Amino acid sequence: MSFSRLFVMQLVGIVMLFGILASPGWAKTHHRTFVIQEATYTRLCNNTKNILTVNGLYPGPTISARKGDIVYVKVINKGNKNITIHWHGVNQPRNPWSDGPEYITQCPIQPGGNFTQRIEFSEEEGTLWWHAHSEFDRATVHGAIVIYPKLGTSYPFPKPHKEFTLIIGEWWNANITDVYNNAIQSGGEFQISDANTINGQPGDFAPCSANDTFKVQVDQGKRYLLRVINSAMSNEFFFAIAGHNVTVVGSDASYIKPYVNEYIMITPGQTFDLLLEANQFPNTSAPYRYYIKATPFFDGSVVVPRDPNDTVAILEYKTNVTTPPPVPLSPSLPNFPNTSAATAFTAGLRSLASSDHPVDVPQTVDVSMYVTIAVNVEQCPNASCGGPFGGRLAASLNNASFSSPQIDILDAYYSSISGVYSPDFPDQPPLFYNFTDANIPQQLFFVDKSTKVKVLEYNTTVEIVFQGTNILGGENHPMHLHGHSFYVVGRGFGNFNNQTDPLSYNLVDPPYENTVGVLKNGWTTIRFRAVNPGVWFMHCHLDRHMIWGMDTVFITKNGNRTDAKILPPPADKPRC
């Protein structure tokens, strides 16, 4: 062997060893394949249809990794329509190319095409999820992401005996593409779902569904970790387990101070990690079956359509009892418009803020934004559309209703292509009025479409006050920011007062989340640091609101260091 070849081999070995030693917690690289394909599913009394799936599964496969790991997912589109996949809550440092929202960070993957996406779990630990980010497809194209502690570390709570993932969703008997197309063509509301589901099953209370109700089997006296995900398109939920309290220990892949409660309230996009003590069923005469129940929470106008159906799974203690199983006990949950109960639960969430899991809440603010949230109307010629006043339903942030371009914004930014977007998203609404008034003048309902983005300098601290409005009847809006998690430092009802309301901010241990509910006729304040260069979507996670334009984009510019610059585009990125 030549000296030069031996030297090269030794050098490669040193580099590989250094890479291993430098990897956090002996991080690993994983490879997965997601095949987008049609599959036949039956729900609700022989309503059989083809649905879009990943690998034929509904919900789709779970991605499991450890903090610090990298997962490459090759997405192969064998379906009959364009698709994209988003890794919800994964910050994707410097790599917006793999984030997924169509026409924001990529063009969709066309039928017959494929795209390998790189997912890096840099700071996340706990439960997240992935889903389609195109049209209305996440109704069936979604699944869980589980990020375990890196090797050599452990949970900051007692280790569970076992864990279960519970994905709350919705089922339509109609074809999902038809649901989307009909709403887009008419300009009116989206058809509501026919059932809410847990792990794809409507549960005992729905017609012809009892035999397939999802079951969680436990041993008396043991501890379990429940990973709860709300993948629903429109519904927020109260969630509880009969006969048991839960201890909330994580939210959006970030640990929180252990918080015992009878129920949780979870918005679309959110995840919670819950500890369950299987402390019931002490003897053979005690009940051993308990409903796990999700019931919709909705505090908005009664004219807004919602699927009101409860969905259940069953917690079942392992037993030698051979008699027919009894009807499970049912939990008592707040009724659907109970804003006080929803607010009380959310108020209890605090970051763990320990030495192993510290917080870094920005104490000063470089960029202050006051963003109003509204459902609006876009005018149609001759009042010919199916929305209010003969218009087309729209939605807005600061009265700007977002319109997706035909070239993705990331490509336009990276390649300096003009005319795709304008960098003038406003820091405040164009007009100040009583946003929560019961009688807002109708002329304030109307908006025009645009593609406005907000440009941020690298390493600036950003505060956003989201202000709910009562246009067309307000409701709770789950706002999601890609590429970042943020600290939820304040909440309140009414119109935000910039003199008095900041005095109530929690700058010590606020929850660290990627999706947050903005109260009906209220406000929510978040803070984050813009240290992730790239193009990042921000939108309401009620999908019809996102489709109507309740969105914007943050472009974070490069920093000065090499590790503060956006990565180059992958060679196989989809073309428009």
PDB file of C-alpha atoms in Angstrom, residues 208-317:
ATOM      1  CA  CYS A 208     -70.569   0.640  13.178  1.00  0.00           C
ATOM      2  CA  SER A 209     -67.298   1.578  14.884  1.00  0.00           C
ATOM      3  CA  ALA A 210     -67.242  -0.137  18.294  1.00  0.00           C
ATOM      4  CA  ASN A 211     -65.368  -3.264  17.204  1.00  0.00           C
ATOM      5  CA  ASP A 212     -62.374  -1.251  15.974  1.00  0.00           C
ATOM      6  CA  THR A 213     -62.078   1.212  18.857  1.00  0.00           C
ATOM      7  CA  PHE A 214     -58.418   1.733  19.735  1.00  0.00           C
ATOM      8  CA  LYS A 215     -57.434   0.128  23.054  1.00  0.00           C
ATOM      9  CA  VAL A 216     -54.659   0.954  25.513  1.00  0.00           C
ATOM     10  CA  GLN A 217     -53.899  -2.051  27.728  1.00  0.00           C
ATOM     11  CA  VAL A 218     -52.172  -1.422  31.048  1.00  0.00           C
ATOM     12  CA  ASP A 219     -51.001  -3.302  34.136  1.00  0.00           C
ATOM     13  CA  GLN A 220     -52.287  -2.137  37.489  1.00  0.00           C
ATOM     14  CA  GLY A 221     -49.674  -0.179  39.452  1.00  0.00           C
ATOM     15  CA  LYS A 222     -47.484   0.766  36.500  1.00  0.00           C
ATOM     16  CA  ARG A 223     -46.739   4.132  34.904  1.00  0.00           C
ATOM     17  CA  TYR A 224     -47.328   4.965  31.228  1.00  0.00           C
ATOM     18  CA  LEU A 225     -46.406   7.782  28.865  1.00  0.00           C
ATOM     19  CA  LEU A 226     -49.152   8.952  26.511  1.00  0.00           C
ATOM     20  CA  ARG A 227     -48.060  10.974  23.483  1.00  0.00           C
ATOM     21  CA  VAL A 228     -51.118  12.957  22.372  1.00  0.00           C
ATOM     22  CA  ILE A 229     -51.189  14.706  18.980  1.00  0.00           C
ATOM     23  CA  ASN A 230     -53.969  16.843  17.517  1.00  0.00           C
ATOM     24  CA  SER A 231     -53.843  16.314  13.751  1.00  0.00           C
ATOM     25  CA  ALA A 232     -57.424  17.523  13.178  1.00  0.00           C
ATOM     26  CA  MET A 233     -58.091  19.960  10.357  1.00  0.00           C
ATOM     27  CA  SER A 234     -60.564  22.142  12.264  1.00  0.00           C
ATOM     28  CA  ASN A 235     -61.260  20.919  15.787  1.00  0.00           C
ATOM     29  CA  GLU A 236     -59.693  21.707  19.126  1.00  0.00           C
ATOM     30  CA  PHE A 237     -60.389  19.162  21.865  1.00  0.00           C
ATOM     31  CA  PHE A 238     -60.797  18.626  25.551  1.00  0.00           C
ATOM     32  CA  PHE A 239     -59.169  15.268  26.311  1.00  0.00           C
ATOM     33  CA  ALA A 240     -59.389  13.113  29.446  1.00  0.00           C
ATOM     34  CA  ILE A 241     -59.308   9.549  30.771  1.00  0.00           C
ATOM     35  CA  ALA A 242     -62.132   8.407  33.044  1.00  0.00           C
ATOM     36  CA  GLY A 243     -61.057   7.665  36.608  1.00  0.00           C
ATOM     37  CA  HIS A 244     -57.541   9.020  36.130  1.00  0.00           C
ATOM     38  CA  ASN A 245     -55.721  12.314  36.316  1.00  0.00           C
ATOM     39  CA  VAL A 246     -52.817  12.922  33.966  1.00  0.00           C
ATOM     40  CA  THR A 247     -49.512  14.657  34.613  1.00  0.00           C
ATOM     41  CA  VAL A 248     -48.474  16.905  31.744  1.00  0.00           C
ATOM     42  CA  VAL A 249     -44.681  16.689  31.374  1.00  0.00           C
ATOM     43  CA  GLY A 250     -44.088  17.899  27.811  1.00  0.00           C
ATOM     44  CA  SER A 251     -45.553  20.163  25.160  1.00  0.00           C
ATOM     45  CA  ASP A 252     -44.384  20.487  21.545  1.00  0.00           C
ATOM     46  CA  ALA A 253     -41.203  18.457  22.236  1.00  0.00           C
ATOM     47  CA  SER A 254     -40.160  20.628  25.184  1.00  0.00           C
ATOM     48  CA  TYR A 255     -40.373  19.620  28.840  1.00  0.00           C
ATOM     49  CA  ILE A 256     -42.594  21.469  31.271  1.00  0.00           C
ATOM     50  CA  LYS A 257     -42.976  21.477  35.029  1.00  0.00           C
ATOM     51  CA  PRO A 258     -45.070  18.407  35.940  1.00  0.00           C
ATOM     52  CA  TYR A 259     -48.668  19.543  35.968  1.00  0.00           C
ATOM     53  CA  VAL A 260     -51.483  17.330  37.254  1.00  0.00           C
ATOM     54  CA  ASN A 261     -54.953  17.883  35.833  1.00  0.00           C
ATOM     55  CA  GLU A 262     -58.175  16.044  35.052  1.00  0.00           C
ATOM     56  CA  TYR A 263     -58.092  17.049  31.383  1.00  0.00           C
ATOM     57  CA  ILE A 264     -56.101  18.859  28.721  1.00  0.00           C
ATOM     58  CA  MET A 265     -57.131  21.193  25.906  1.00  0.00           C
ATOM     59  CA  ILE A 266     -55.200  20.618  22.701  1.00  0.00           C
ATOM     60  CA  THR A 267     -55.340  22.694  19.507  1.00  0.00           C
ATOM     61  CA  PRO A 268     -54.605  21.451  15.967  1.00  0.00           C
ATOM     62  CA  GLY A 269     -50.848  21.146  15.596  1.00  0.00           C
ATOM     63  CA  GLN A 270     -50.094  20.801  19.315  1.00  0.00           C
ATOM     64  CA  THR A 271     -48.651  17.774  21.081  1.00  0.00           C
ATOM     65  CA  PHE A 272     -48.614  16.856  24.774  1.00  0.00           C
ATOM     66  CA  ASP A 273     -46.700  14.220  26.729  1.00  0.00           C
ATOM     67  CA  LEU A 274     -48.772  12.864  29.605  1.00  0.00           C
ATOM     68  CA  LEU A 275     -47.845  10.513  32.445  1.00  0.00           C
ATOM     69  CA  LEU A 276     -50.595   8.143  33.496  1.00  0.00           C
ATOM     70  CA  GLU A 277     -50.525   6.169  36.739  1.00  0.00           C
ATOM     71  CA  ALA A 278     -52.504   2.950  36.309  1.00  0.00           C
ATOM     72  CA  ASN A 279     -53.758   3.191  39.888  1.00  0.00           C
ATOM     73  CA  GLN A 280     -57.340   1.969  39.465  1.00  0.00           C
ATOM     74  CA  PHE A 281     -58.724  -1.599  39.389  1.00  0.00           C
ATOM     75  CA  PRO A 282     -57.380  -2.650  42.825  1.00  0.00           C
ATOM     76  CA  ASN A 283     -59.483  -5.844  42.879  1.00  0.00           C
ATOM     77  CA  THR A 284     -61.741  -7.969  40.704  1.00  0.00           C
ATOM     78  CA  SER A 285     -64.903  -6.130  41.747  1.00  0.00           C
ATOM     79  CA  ALA A 286     -63.610  -2.744  40.539  1.00  0.00           C
ATOM     80  CA  PRO A 287     -64.141  -1.383  37.033  1.00  0.00           C
ATOM     81  CA  TYR A 288     -61.295  -2.222  34.658  1.00  0.00           C
ATOM     82  CA  ARG A 289     -62.324  -0.353  31.491  1.00  0.00           C
ATOM     83  CA  TYR A 290     -62.232   3.449  31.115  1.00  0.00           C
ATOM     84  CA  TYR A 291     -62.968   5.680  28.160  1.00  0.00           C
ATOM     85  CA  ILE A 292     -60.214   7.880  26.765  1.00  0.00           C
ATOM     86  CA  LYS A 293     -62.325  10.675  25.353  1.00  0.00           C
ATOM     87  CA  ALA A 294     -61.811  13.704  23.136  1.00  0.00           C
ATOM     88  CA  THR A 295     -64.684  16.143  22.847  1.00  0.00           C
ATOM     89  CA  PRO A 296     -64.537  19.229  20.617  1.00  0.00           C
ATOM     90  CA  PHE A 297     -63.860  22.635  22.155  1.00  0.00           C
ATOM     91  CA  PHE A 298     -65.200  25.556  20.162  1.00  0.00           C
ATOM     92  CA  ASP A 299     -65.690  29.100  21.443  1.00  0.00           C
ATOM     93  CA  GLY A 300     -66.578  30.737  18.138  1.00  0.00           C
ATOM     94  CA  SER A 301     -69.754  31.715  16.314  1.00  0.00           C
ATOM     95  CA  VAL A 302     -72.525  29.124  16.154  1.00  0.00           C
ATOM     96  CA  VAL A 303     -72.819  29.763  12.417  1.00  0.00           C
ATOM     97  CA  VAL A 304     -69.326  28.342  11.791  1.00  0.00           C
ATOM     98  CA  PRO A 305     -69.689  24.638  10.928  1.00  0.00           C
ATOM     99  CA  ARG A 306     -67.946  22.159  13.219  1.00  0.00           C
ATOM    100  CA  ASP A 307     -67.957  18.390  13.627  1.00  0.00           C
ATOM    101  CA  PRO A 308     -69.438  18.058  17.145  1.00  0.00           C
ATOM    102  CA  ASN A 309     -68.873  14.316  17.578  1.00  0.00           C
ATOM    103  CA  ASP A 310     -66.971  12.900  20.534  1.00  0.00           C
ATOM    104  CA  THR A 311     -64.372  10.242  19.835  1.00  0.00           C
ATOM    105  CA  VAL A 312     -63.114   7.593  22.239  1.00  0.00           C
ATOM    106  CA  ALA A 313     -60.449   4.977  22.796  1.00  0.00           C
ATOM    107  CA  ILE A 314     -60.491   2.563  25.744  1.00  0.00           C
ATOM    108  CA  LEU A 315     -58.047   2.201  28.633  1.00  0.00           C
ATOM    109  CA  GLU A 316     -58.255  -1.430  29.687  1.00  0.00           C
ATOM    110  CA  TYR A 317     -56.548  -3.054  32.661  1.00  0.00           C
TER     111      TYR A 317
END
